[in-house]
Amino acid sequence: MRVLIVTIPLLFCQIFSLHAMKGRLLLVGGGTERDTPNSWSTPAFQWAIDQSINKKALVVHYETESSFYPGYLTSKCGAIAAKNLIINAANANLQATYDTIMNYDFIFFRGGDQSQYYTYYNNTKTEQAIKDKFQTGGVIGGTSAGLHILSGVIYNAVNQSILPIEALVNLNGAYPALVDDFFGLFPGYIFDSHVLERGRFPRSISFITAWYNKTGKKIKTIAVDDLTAMGIDTAETGTAFGTGTVAIYESIAKRDGALPTSGKLLLDSISAISLLNGWKYDFKGKQLVTTTSTINSIPQNLETPESIVLLSGADGVLSNKVILKNIVRKYGIAQQSVAIIATTADTSALVAY
């Protein structure tokens, strides 16, 4: 009886401590990191290095070495050491690969093709090393394809990347490649990258219904824009970094967002939270964490005048001469200015209108 009384608390404490010491995540939505003053990416990578115990970074890819990351992480982000490691089918299941990974506390997966990561690493010592490192307090990060492989449910893209329109038109047929048998570092979520840049909002939200159609289980999506990142700490508080938004999508539909036989997305409603640089989200409490950031400076009860927005996909502003004339003649007022926002260099000629 004494043995039982002593042993059960010890086992409980061991299990509890493993859970309490789980690691951190750095989710990067893609795009080019900047080694420049006021870089969008440096605060995010500094956060990851600061969160790591030994401040040593390992940059992983299945095919090529990076000429940028090791130097950037050491010179700008606070790492005391950083190196590349190519892990492919030949060495993914070697004990030496496992040992190398365990020597570093920030493991970062570069962009590329997530199907290669999944194919090479699934059920190998590489996968086990990532799980073990995360459970002992490591920081695991990834950008683009490297982000996709870190969530609880992943889109492994083994059949090719799915376009947003394909996700909406043929939801069930588009996603045989949603799986939950990989790293599984953030259960209950699926990650998507390059969301704004590649117009992936429809795809990001369709992941929710696709997984429900396949398994009957609910998940949420974390959708990260390019040039944007989120760091998630051990308290499961996420902090947004960069130029875009980190969006969290959840189906709150009465039918759980699914019509299994239709193959189409049918949602009564979606909960959407978008975080800007510096904003925080409590994943445990499922709420935005208010700080001293710009969230408190948004005017309350803001009234906006009626506006007309005209969008064009033309290459040049002056290819829209007719519509520009109509805007000025119909909506222009003598006492007010007409503002035309353009990204091309031919705006100087607009004064004629």
mmCIF file of C-alpha atoms in Angstrom:
data_model
loop_
_atom_site.group_PDB
_atom_site.id
_atom_site.type_symbol
_atom_site.label_atom_id
_atom_site.label_comp_id
_atom_site.label_asym_id
_atom_site.label_seq_id
_atom_site.Cartn_x
_atom_site.Cartn_y
_atom_site.Cartn_z
ATOM 1 C CA MET A 1 0.000 0.000 0.000
ATOM 2 C CA ARG A 2 2.820 2.430 0.741
ATOM 3 C CA VAL A 3 4.326 1.805 -2.658
ATOM 4 C CA LEU A 4 1.055 2.646 -4.363
ATOM 5 C CA ILE A 5 0.586 5.811 -2.342
ATOM 6 C CA VAL A 6 4.057 7.069 -3.215
ATOM 7 C CA THR A 7 4.152 5.997 -6.852
ATOM 8 C CA ILE A 8 0.882 7.449 -8.110
ATOM 9 C CA PRO A 9 1.716 11.073 -7.204
ATOM 10 C CA LEU A 10 5.166 10.698 -8.761
ATOM 11 C CA LEU A 11 3.709 9.465 -12.026
ATOM 12 C CA PHE A 12 1.135 12.243 -11.962
ATOM 13 C CA CYS A 13 3.822 14.857 -11.382
ATOM 14 C CA GLN A 14 5.877 13.511 -14.261
ATOM 15 C CA ILE A 15 2.965 13.664 -16.694
ATOM 16 C CA PHE A 16 1.982 17.122 -15.497
ATOM 17 C CA SER A 17 5.512 18.471 -15.819
ATOM 18 C CA LEU A 18 5.844 17.225 -19.381
ATOM 19 C CA HIS A 19 2.660 19.051 -20.317
ATOM 20 C CA ALA A 20 3.701 22.202 -18.485
ATOM 21 C CA MET A 21 7.077 22.312 -20.233
ATOM 22 C CA LYS A 22 5.822 22.137 -23.789
ATOM 23 C CA GLY A 23 7.522 24.418 -26.232
ATOM 24 C CA ARG A 24 6.826 27.477 -28.314
ATOM 25 C CA LEU A 25 5.902 28.061 -31.949
ATOM 26 C CA LEU A 26 6.952 30.659 -34.507
ATOM 27 C CA LEU A 27 4.505 30.735 -37.415
ATOM 28 C CA VAL A 28 5.686 32.745 -40.432
ATOM 29 C CA GLY A 29 3.284 33.311 -43.296
ATOM 30 C CA GLY A 30 5.939 33.470 -46.008
ATOM 31 C CA GLY A 31 7.683 36.207 -47.929
ATOM 32 C CA THR A 32 11.228 37.472 -47.669
ATOM 33 C CA GLU A 33 12.818 38.185 -44.304
ATOM 34 C CA ARG A 34 14.646 41.509 -44.154
ATOM 35 C CA ASP A 35 18.165 42.092 -42.861
ATOM 36 C CA THR A 36 17.552 45.840 -42.681
ATOM 37 C CA PRO A 37 16.791 48.500 -40.064
ATOM 38 C CA ASN A 38 13.152 48.325 -38.959
ATOM 39 C CA SER A 39 12.808 44.910 -40.576
ATOM 40 C CA TRP A 40 9.369 43.319 -40.240
ATOM 41 C CA SER A 41 10.916 39.911 -39.521
ATOM 42 C CA THR A 42 13.620 40.680 -36.968
ATOM 43 C CA PRO A 43 11.317 41.168 -33.935
ATOM 44 C CA ALA A 44 9.644 37.819 -34.657
ATOM 45 C CA PHE A 45 12.912 35.899 -34.913
ATOM 46 C CA GLN A 46 14.343 37.740 -31.906
ATOM 47 C CA TRP A 47 11.286 36.575 -29.971
ATOM 48 C CA ALA A 48 11.977 32.969 -31.019
ATOM 49 C CA ILE A 49 15.649 33.138 -30.032
ATOM 50 C CA ASP A 50 14.789 34.795 -26.709
ATOM 51 C CA GLN A 51 12.316 31.990 -25.991
ATOM 52 C CA SER A 52 14.891 29.267 -26.675
ATOM 53 C CA ILE A 53 17.036 27.959 -23.841
ATOM 54 C CA ASN A 54 20.482 27.654 -25.436
ATOM 55 C CA LYS A 55 19.877 30.258 -28.195
ATOM 56 C CA LYS A 56 21.186 27.889 -30.849
ATOM 57 C CA ALA A 57 19.247 27.735 -34.128
ATOM 58 C CA LEU A 58 18.964 24.929 -36.667
ATOM 59 C CA VAL A 59 17.599 25.784 -40.133
ATOM 60 C CA VAL A 60 16.102 22.713 -41.793
ATOM 61 C CA HIS A 61 15.254 21.985 -45.419
ATOM 62 C CA TYR A 62 14.824 18.792 -47.422
ATOM 63 C CA GLU A 63 16.963 19.885 -50.388
ATOM 64 C CA THR A 64 19.084 23.037 -50.133
ATOM 65 C CA GLU A 65 21.028 25.126 -47.634
ATOM 66 C CA SER A 66 20.194 28.753 -46.937
ATOM 67 C CA SER A 67 22.835 31.412 -47.456
ATOM 68 C CA PHE A 68 20.721 33.901 -45.494
ATOM 69 C CA TYR A 69 19.295 32.463 -42.288
ATOM 70 C CA PRO A 70 22.373 31.399 -40.277
ATOM 71 C CA GLY A 71 24.073 34.776 -40.603
ATOM 72 C CA TYR A 72 20.847 36.681 -40.079
ATOM 73 C CA LEU A 73 19.915 34.765 -36.940
ATOM 74 C CA THR A 74 23.329 35.309 -35.353
ATOM 75 C CA SER A 75 23.965 38.910 -36.423
ATOM 76 C CA LYS A 76 20.478 40.377 -36.032
ATOM 77 C CA CYS A 77 18.342 38.072 -33.912
ATOM 78 C CA GLY A 78 20.518 37.091 -30.952
ATOM 79 C CA ALA A 79 21.422 33.481 -31.737
ATOM 80 C CA ILE A 80 24.797 32.379 -30.411
ATOM 81 C CA ALA A 81 25.050 29.732 -33.137
ATOM 82 C CA ALA A 82 23.070 28.812 -36.260
ATOM 83 C CA LYS A 83 23.567 26.241 -38.992
ATOM 84 C CA ASN A 84 21.801 24.589 -41.898
ATOM 85 C CA LEU A 85 20.796 20.944 -41.921
ATOM 86 C CA ILE A 86 19.480 19.129 -44.981
ATOM 87 C CA ILE A 87 17.219 16.266 -43.952
ATOM 88 C CA ASN A 88 15.902 14.041 -46.724
ATOM 89 C CA ALA A 89 14.866 10.433 -47.223
ATOM 90 C CA ALA A 90 18.446 9.243 -46.790
ATOM 91 C CA ASN A 91 19.038 10.627 -43.290
ATOM 92 C CA ALA A 92 15.597 11.404 -41.805
ATOM 93 C CA ASN A 93 15.540 8.188 -39.791
ATOM 94 C CA LEU A 94 19.143 8.197 -38.578
ATOM 95 C CA GLN A 95 20.022 8.451 -34.906
ATOM 96 C CA ALA A 96 22.677 11.020 -35.837
ATOM 97 C CA THR A 97 19.967 13.287 -37.241
ATOM 98 C CA TYR A 98 17.937 12.929 -34.060
ATOM 99 C CA ASP A 99 20.993 13.798 -31.952
ATOM 100 C CA THR A 100 21.809 16.862 -34.056
ATOM 101 C CA ILE A 101 18.289 18.255 -33.770
ATOM 102 C CA MET A 102 18.287 17.777 -30.004
ATOM 103 C CA ASN A 103 21.405 19.962 -29.679
ATOM 104 C CA TYR A 104 19.458 23.038 -30.821
ATOM 105 C CA ASP A 105 16.578 24.825 -29.119
ATOM 106 C CA PHE A 106 15.207 26.739 -32.112
ATOM 107 C CA ILE A 107 14.360 24.512 -35.064
ATOM 108 C CA PHE A 108 13.156 26.381 -38.157
ATOM 109 C CA PHE A 109 11.711 24.810 -41.312
ATOM 110 C CA ARG A 110 12.132 26.800 -44.504
ATOM 111 C CA GLY A 111 9.577 27.194 -47.270
ATOM 112 C CA GLY A 112 9.202 24.930 -50.258
ATOM 113 C CA ASP A 113 6.946 21.905 -50.631
ATOM 114 C CA GLN A 114 5.293 20.564 -47.495
ATOM 115 C CA SER A 115 4.607 17.248 -49.201
ATOM 116 C CA GLN A 116 8.372 16.641 -49.205
ATOM 117 C CA TYR A 117 8.634 17.341 -45.490
ATOM 118 C CA TYR A 118 5.716 15.029 -44.816
ATOM 119 C CA THR A 119 6.923 12.230 -47.087
ATOM 120 C CA TYR A 120 10.515 12.275 -45.834
ATOM 121 C CA TYR A 121 9.922 12.820 -42.105
ATOM 122 C CA ASN A 122 6.688 11.036 -41.231
ATOM 123 C CA ASN A 123 7.273 8.181 -38.747
ATOM 124 C CA THR A 124 11.025 8.806 -38.545
ATOM 125 C CA LYS A 125 13.541 9.846 -35.913
ATOM 126 C CA THR A 126 13.314 13.364 -37.320
ATOM 127 C CA GLU A 127 9.630 13.535 -36.450
ATOM 128 C CA GLN A 128 10.342 12.108 -33.010
ATOM 129 C CA ALA A 129 13.113 14.628 -32.406
ATOM 130 C CA ILE A 130 10.801 17.544 -33.201
ATOM 131 C CA LYS A 131 8.153 16.195 -30.827
ATOM 132 C CA ASP A 132 10.709 15.581 -28.084
ATOM 133 C CA LYS A 133 12.321 18.983 -28.512
ATOM 134 C CA PHE A 134 8.932 20.703 -28.342
ATOM 135 C CA GLN A 135 7.900 18.802 -25.212
ATOM 136 C CA THR A 136 11.118 19.795 -23.458
ATOM 137 C CA GLY A 137 10.722 23.511 -24.095
ATOM 138 C CA GLY A 138 12.142 24.037 -27.566
ATOM 139 C CA VAL A 139 10.965 26.567 -30.127
ATOM 140 C CA ILE A 140 9.740 25.108 -33.414
ATOM 141 C CA GLY A 141 9.136 27.461 -36.323
ATOM 142 C CA GLY A 142 8.468 27.450 -40.012
ATOM 143 C CA THR A 143 7.671 29.688 -42.953
ATOM 144 C CA SER A 144 5.264 28.951 -45.803
ATOM 145 C CA ALA A 145 5.469 25.164 -46.325
ATOM 146 C CA GLY A 146 7.447 24.971 -43.098
ATOM 147 C CA LEU A 147 4.511 26.580 -41.275
ATOM 148 C CA HIS A 148 1.973 24.129 -42.705
ATOM 149 C CA ILE A 149 3.602 21.064 -41.156
ATOM 150 C CA LEU A 150 3.450 22.303 -37.547
ATOM 151 C CA SER A 151 -0.291 22.317 -36.786
ATOM 152 C CA GLY A 152 -2.409 19.545 -35.311
ATOM 153 C CA VAL A 153 -4.124 18.931 -38.647
ATOM 154 C CA ILE A 154 -2.004 19.702 -41.698
ATOM 155 C CA TYR A 155 -2.597 20.164 -45.379
ATOM 156 C CA ASN A 156 0.300 18.086 -46.679
ATOM 157 C CA ALA A 157 -0.248 18.956 -50.384
ATOM 158 C CA VAL A 158 0.701 15.487 -51.580
ATOM 159 C CA ASN A 159 -1.544 15.937 -54.621
ATOM 160 C CA GLN A 160 -0.454 19.541 -55.395
ATOM 161 C CA SER A 161 -1.483 22.878 -53.958
ATOM 162 C CA ILE A 162 -5.212 23.629 -54.015
ATOM 163 C CA LEU A 163 -6.368 27.012 -55.325
ATOM 164 C CA PRO A 164 -8.973 28.956 -53.317
ATOM 165 C CA ILE A 165 -11.615 28.620 -56.049
ATOM 166 C CA GLU A 166 -11.097 24.855 -56.139
ATOM 167 C CA ALA A 167 -11.642 24.674 -52.398
ATOM 168 C CA LEU A 168 -15.019 26.379 -52.698
ATOM 169 C CA VAL A 169 -16.262 24.610 -55.824
ATOM 170 C CA ASN A 170 -15.320 21.067 -54.827
ATOM 171 C CA LEU A 171 -14.640 21.059 -51.124
ATOM 172 C CA ASN A 172 -14.668 17.345 -50.405
ATOM 173 C CA GLY A 173 -12.731 16.434 -53.549
ATOM 174 C CA ALA A 174 -10.044 19.013 -52.944
ATOM 175 C CA TYR A 175 -8.783 17.798 -49.597
ATOM 176 C CA PRO A 176 -7.872 14.151 -49.389
ATOM 177 C CA ALA A 177 -4.562 15.463 -48.084
ATOM 178 C CA LEU A 178 -5.738 16.759 -44.703
ATOM 179 C CA VAL A 179 -4.074 14.545 -42.096
ATOM 180 C CA ASP A 180 -3.378 14.543 -38.359
ATOM 181 C CA ASP A 181 -0.549 12.013 -38.169
ATOM 182 C CA PHE A 182 2.506 14.284 -38.206
ATOM 183 C CA PHE A 183 4.161 16.610 -35.652
ATOM 184 C CA GLY A 184 0.826 17.681 -34.165
ATOM 185 C CA LEU A 185 2.311 20.578 -32.196
ATOM 186 C CA PHE A 186 -0.895 22.632 -31.936
ATOM 187 C CA PRO A 187 -3.901 20.282 -31.706
ATOM 188 C CA GLY A 188 -7.288 21.489 -32.853
ATOM 189 C CA TYR A 189 -5.861 23.899 -35.424
ATOM 190 C CA ILE A 190 -4.732 23.926 -39.047
ATOM 191 C CA PHE A 191 -2.328 26.570 -40.366
ATOM 192 C CA ASP A 192 -2.378 28.392 -43.716
ATOM 193 C CA SER A 193 0.193 30.773 -45.203
ATOM 194 C CA HIS A 194 0.472 33.547 -47.847
ATOM 195 C CA VAL A 195 -3.209 34.265 -47.202
ATOM 196 C CA LEU A 196 -3.588 37.878 -48.373
ATOM 197 C CA GLU A 197 -0.872 37.668 -51.021
ATOM 198 C CA ARG A 198 -2.401 34.627 -52.751
ATOM 199 C CA GLY A 199 -6.054 35.262 -51.981
ATOM 200 C CA ARG A 200 -6.332 32.168 -49.791
ATOM 201 C CA PHE A 201 -9.109 33.331 -47.477
ATOM 202 C CA PRO A 202 -11.652 30.920 -49.057
ATOM 203 C CA ARG A 203 -9.184 28.070 -48.698
ATOM 204 C CA SER A 204 -8.327 28.972 -45.128
ATOM 205 C CA ILE A 205 -11.926 28.828 -43.967
ATOM 206 C CA SER A 206 -12.764 25.778 -46.099
ATOM 207 C CA PHE A 207 -10.200 23.730 -44.169
ATOM 208 C CA ILE A 208 -12.647 23.805 -41.253
ATOM 209 C CA THR A 209 -15.502 22.216 -43.148
ATOM 210 C CA ALA A 210 -13.295 19.861 -45.131
ATOM 211 C CA TRP A 211 -11.945 18.313 -41.939
ATOM 212 C CA TYR A 212 -15.397 18.120 -40.407
ATOM 213 C CA ASN A 213 -16.716 16.389 -43.521
ATOM 214 C CA LYS A 214 -13.864 13.909 -43.352
ATOM 215 C CA THR A 215 -13.797 13.148 -39.624
ATOM 216 C CA GLY A 216 -16.761 14.765 -37.878
ATOM 217 C CA LYS A 217 -14.319 16.763 -35.730
ATOM 218 C CA LYS A 218 -14.066 20.524 -35.345
ATOM 219 C CA ILE A 219 -10.872 22.475 -35.962
ATOM 220 C CA LYS A 220 -9.945 26.138 -36.289
ATOM 221 C CA THR A 221 -7.667 27.858 -38.785
ATOM 222 C CA ILE A 222 -4.737 30.176 -38.101
ATOM 223 C CA ALA A 223 -4.209 32.062 -41.361
ATOM 224 C CA VAL A 224 -0.984 34.077 -41.592
ATOM 225 C CA ASP A 225 -0.325 36.697 -44.263
ATOM 226 C CA ASP A 226 3.031 36.968 -45.994
ATOM 227 C CA LEU A 227 5.595 39.232 -44.261
ATOM 228 C CA THR A 228 3.744 38.413 -41.050
ATOM 229 C CA ALA A 229 4.325 36.026 -38.158
ATOM 230 C CA MET A 230 2.927 34.837 -34.853
ATOM 231 C CA GLY A 231 4.835 33.612 -31.816
ATOM 232 C CA ILE A 232 2.938 31.335 -29.423
ATOM 233 C CA ASP A 233 4.425 30.912 -25.943
ATOM 234 C CA THR A 234 3.998 28.200 -23.285
ATOM 235 C CA ALA A 235 0.949 29.967 -21.864
ATOM 236 C CA GLU A 236 -0.625 29.640 -25.334
ATOM 237 C CA THR A 237 -0.620 33.384 -25.871
ATOM 238 C CA GLY A 238 0.027 34.359 -29.480
ATOM 239 C CA THR A 239 1.732 37.613 -30.460
ATOM 240 C CA ALA A 240 1.469 38.976 -34.012
ATOM 241 C CA PHE A 241 4.455 40.471 -35.822
ATOM 242 C CA GLY A 242 4.905 42.106 -39.208
ATOM 243 C CA THR A 243 3.018 43.948 -41.899
ATOM 244 C CA GLY A 244 -0.184 41.946 -42.370
ATOM 245 C CA THR A 245 -2.611 40.092 -40.151
ATOM 246 C CA VAL A 246 -2.847 36.790 -38.362
ATOM 247 C CA ALA A 247 -6.456 35.622 -38.591
ATOM 248 C CA ILE A 248 -8.145 32.969 -36.456
ATOM 249 C CA TYR A 249 -11.214 31.392 -38.034
ATOM 250 C CA GLU A 250 -13.751 29.216 -36.282
ATOM 251 C CA SER A 251 -17.078 27.838 -37.444
ATOM 252 C CA ILE A 252 -19.896 28.732 -35.097
ATOM 253 C CA ALA A 253 -22.529 27.366 -37.467
ATOM 254 C CA LYS A 254 -25.442 25.428 -36.009
ATOM 255 C CA ARG A 255 -24.687 22.547 -38.361
ATOM 256 C CA ASP A 256 -20.937 22.637 -37.602
ATOM 257 C CA GLY A 257 -20.377 24.022 -41.077
ATOM 258 C CA ALA A 258 -20.952 20.854 -43.035
ATOM 259 C CA LEU A 259 -23.196 19.327 -45.625
ATOM 260 C CA PRO A 260 -21.291 16.097 -46.248
ATOM 261 C CA THR A 261 -23.091 15.149 -49.463
ATOM 262 C CA SER A 262 -22.962 18.510 -51.226
ATOM 263 C CA GLY A 263 -19.205 18.957 -51.522
ATOM 264 C CA LYS A 264 -19.663 22.681 -50.982
ATOM 265 C CA LEU A 265 -18.981 25.076 -48.142
ATOM 266 C CA LEU A 266 -22.112 25.998 -46.246
ATOM 267 C CA LEU A 267 -21.628 27.997 -43.050
ATOM 268 C CA ASP A 268 -24.268 29.719 -40.985
ATOM 269 C CA SER A 269 -21.541 31.936 -39.583
ATOM 270 C CA ILE A 270 -17.802 32.174 -38.987
ATOM 271 C CA SER A 271 -16.001 33.739 -36.061
ATOM 272 C CA ALA A 272 -13.037 35.736 -37.369
ATOM 273 C CA ILE A 273 -10.379 37.510 -35.312
ATOM 274 C CA SER A 274 -7.595 39.389 -37.106
ATOM 275 C CA LEU A 275 -4.477 40.468 -35.227
ATOM 276 C CA LEU A 276 -2.143 43.275 -36.235
ATOM 277 C CA ASN A 277 1.486 43.763 -35.271
ATOM 278 C CA GLY A 278 1.856 43.692 -31.483
ATOM 279 C CA TRP A 279 -1.627 42.383 -30.753
ATOM 280 C CA LYS A 280 -1.988 39.280 -28.597
ATOM 281 C CA TYR A 281 -4.494 36.438 -28.455
ATOM 282 C CA ASP A 282 -5.115 34.041 -25.573
ATOM 283 C CA PHE A 283 -5.776 30.637 -27.150
ATOM 284 C CA LYS A 284 -6.752 29.086 -23.834
ATOM 285 C CA GLY A 285 -9.225 31.800 -22.929
ATOM 286 C CA LYS A 286 -10.240 32.293 -26.574
ATOM 287 C CA GLN A 287 -10.035 36.048 -26.341
ATOM 288 C CA LEU A 288 -8.069 39.020 -27.541
ATOM 289 C CA VAL A 289 -5.589 40.279 -24.963
ATOM 290 C CA THR A 290 -5.826 44.064 -24.775
ATOM 291 C CA THR A 291 -2.505 45.821 -24.322
ATOM 292 C CA THR A 292 -1.177 49.333 -24.782
ATOM 293 C CA SER A 293 -1.032 48.767 -28.546
ATOM 294 C CA THR A 294 -3.039 50.640 -31.156
ATOM 295 C CA ILE A 295 -6.154 48.632 -30.361
ATOM 296 C CA ASN A 296 -6.924 51.173 -27.632
ATOM 297 C CA SER A 297 -6.605 54.121 -30.003
ATOM 298 C CA ILE A 298 -9.387 53.044 -32.364
ATOM 299 C CA PRO A 299 -12.198 55.635 -32.112
ATOM 300 C CA GLN A 300 -15.416 54.346 -30.617
ATOM 301 C CA ASN A 301 -18.757 54.782 -32.410
ATOM 302 C CA LEU A 302 -16.915 55.876 -35.536
ATOM 303 C CA GLU A 303 -19.241 57.218 -38.215
ATOM 304 C CA THR A 304 -18.034 56.999 -41.802
ATOM 305 C CA PRO A 305 -19.544 58.911 -44.730
ATOM 306 C CA GLU A 306 -21.133 57.068 -47.601
ATOM 307 C CA SER A 307 -18.425 56.080 -50.038
ATOM 308 C CA ILE A 308 -18.136 54.548 -53.484
ATOM 309 C CA VAL A 309 -15.166 52.281 -54.105
ATOM 310 C CA LEU A 310 -14.150 51.395 -57.658
ATOM 311 C CA LEU A 311 -11.579 48.681 -58.247
ATOM 312 C CA SER A 312 -9.744 47.879 -61.457
ATOM 313 C CA GLY A 313 -7.274 45.188 -62.414
ATOM 314 C CA ALA A 314 -5.758 47.195 -65.262
ATOM 315 C CA ASP A 315 -2.000 47.572 -65.528
ATOM 316 C CA GLY A 316 -1.985 51.344 -65.722
ATOM 317 C CA VAL A 317 -4.096 54.110 -64.219
ATOM 318 C CA LEU A 318 -4.531 55.868 -67.562
ATOM 319 C CA SER A 319 -6.105 52.785 -69.108
ATOM 320 C CA ASN A 320 -9.177 53.815 -67.097
ATOM 321 C CA LYS A 321 -9.626 57.297 -68.604
ATOM 322 C CA VAL A 322 -13.363 56.976 -69.095
ATOM 323 C CA ILE A 323 -14.084 55.904 -65.531
ATOM 324 C CA LEU A 324 -11.758 58.567 -64.145
ATOM 325 C CA LYS A 325 -13.641 61.303 -66.007
ATOM 326 C CA ASN A 326 -16.946 60.005 -64.706
ATOM 327 C CA ILE A 327 -15.668 59.911 -61.124
ATOM 328 C CA VAL A 328 -14.635 63.566 -61.231
ATOM 329 C CA ARG A 329 -17.691 64.847 -63.097
ATOM 330 C CA LYS A 330 -20.294 62.890 -61.149
ATOM 331 C CA TYR A 331 -18.870 62.846 -57.633
ATOM 332 C CA GLY A 332 -16.433 65.759 -57.567
ATOM 333 C CA ILE A 333 -17.445 68.856 -55.624
ATOM 334 C CA ALA A 334 -15.784 72.203 -56.181
ATOM 335 C CA GLN A 335 -14.927 72.616 -52.511
ATOM 336 C CA GLN A 336 -13.517 69.102 -52.131
ATOM 337 C CA SER A 337 -10.685 67.080 -53.562
ATOM 338 C CA VAL A 338 -11.008 63.819 -55.430
ATOM 339 C CA ALA A 339 -8.383 61.334 -54.262
ATOM 340 C CA ILE A 340 -7.163 58.618 -56.615
ATOM 341 C CA ILE A 341 -4.938 55.980 -55.065
ATOM 342 C CA ALA A 342 -2.647 54.194 -57.509
ATOM 343 C CA THR A 343 0.506 52.107 -57.495
ATOM 344 C CA THR A 344 1.762 52.974 -60.980
ATOM 345 C CA ALA A 345 4.064 55.753 -62.077
ATOM 346 C CA ASP A 346 1.763 57.414 -64.622
ATOM 347 C CA THR A 347 -0.316 59.372 -62.105
ATOM 348 C CA SER A 348 1.230 62.706 -63.095
ATOM 349 C CA ALA A 349 -0.984 62.806 -66.182
ATOM 350 C CA LEU A 350 -4.147 62.587 -64.083
ATOM 351 C CA VAL A 351 -4.300 66.338 -63.583
ATOM 352 C CA ALA A 352 -5.929 66.544 -67.013
ATOM 353 C CA TYR A 353 -9.049 65.039 -65.526
#
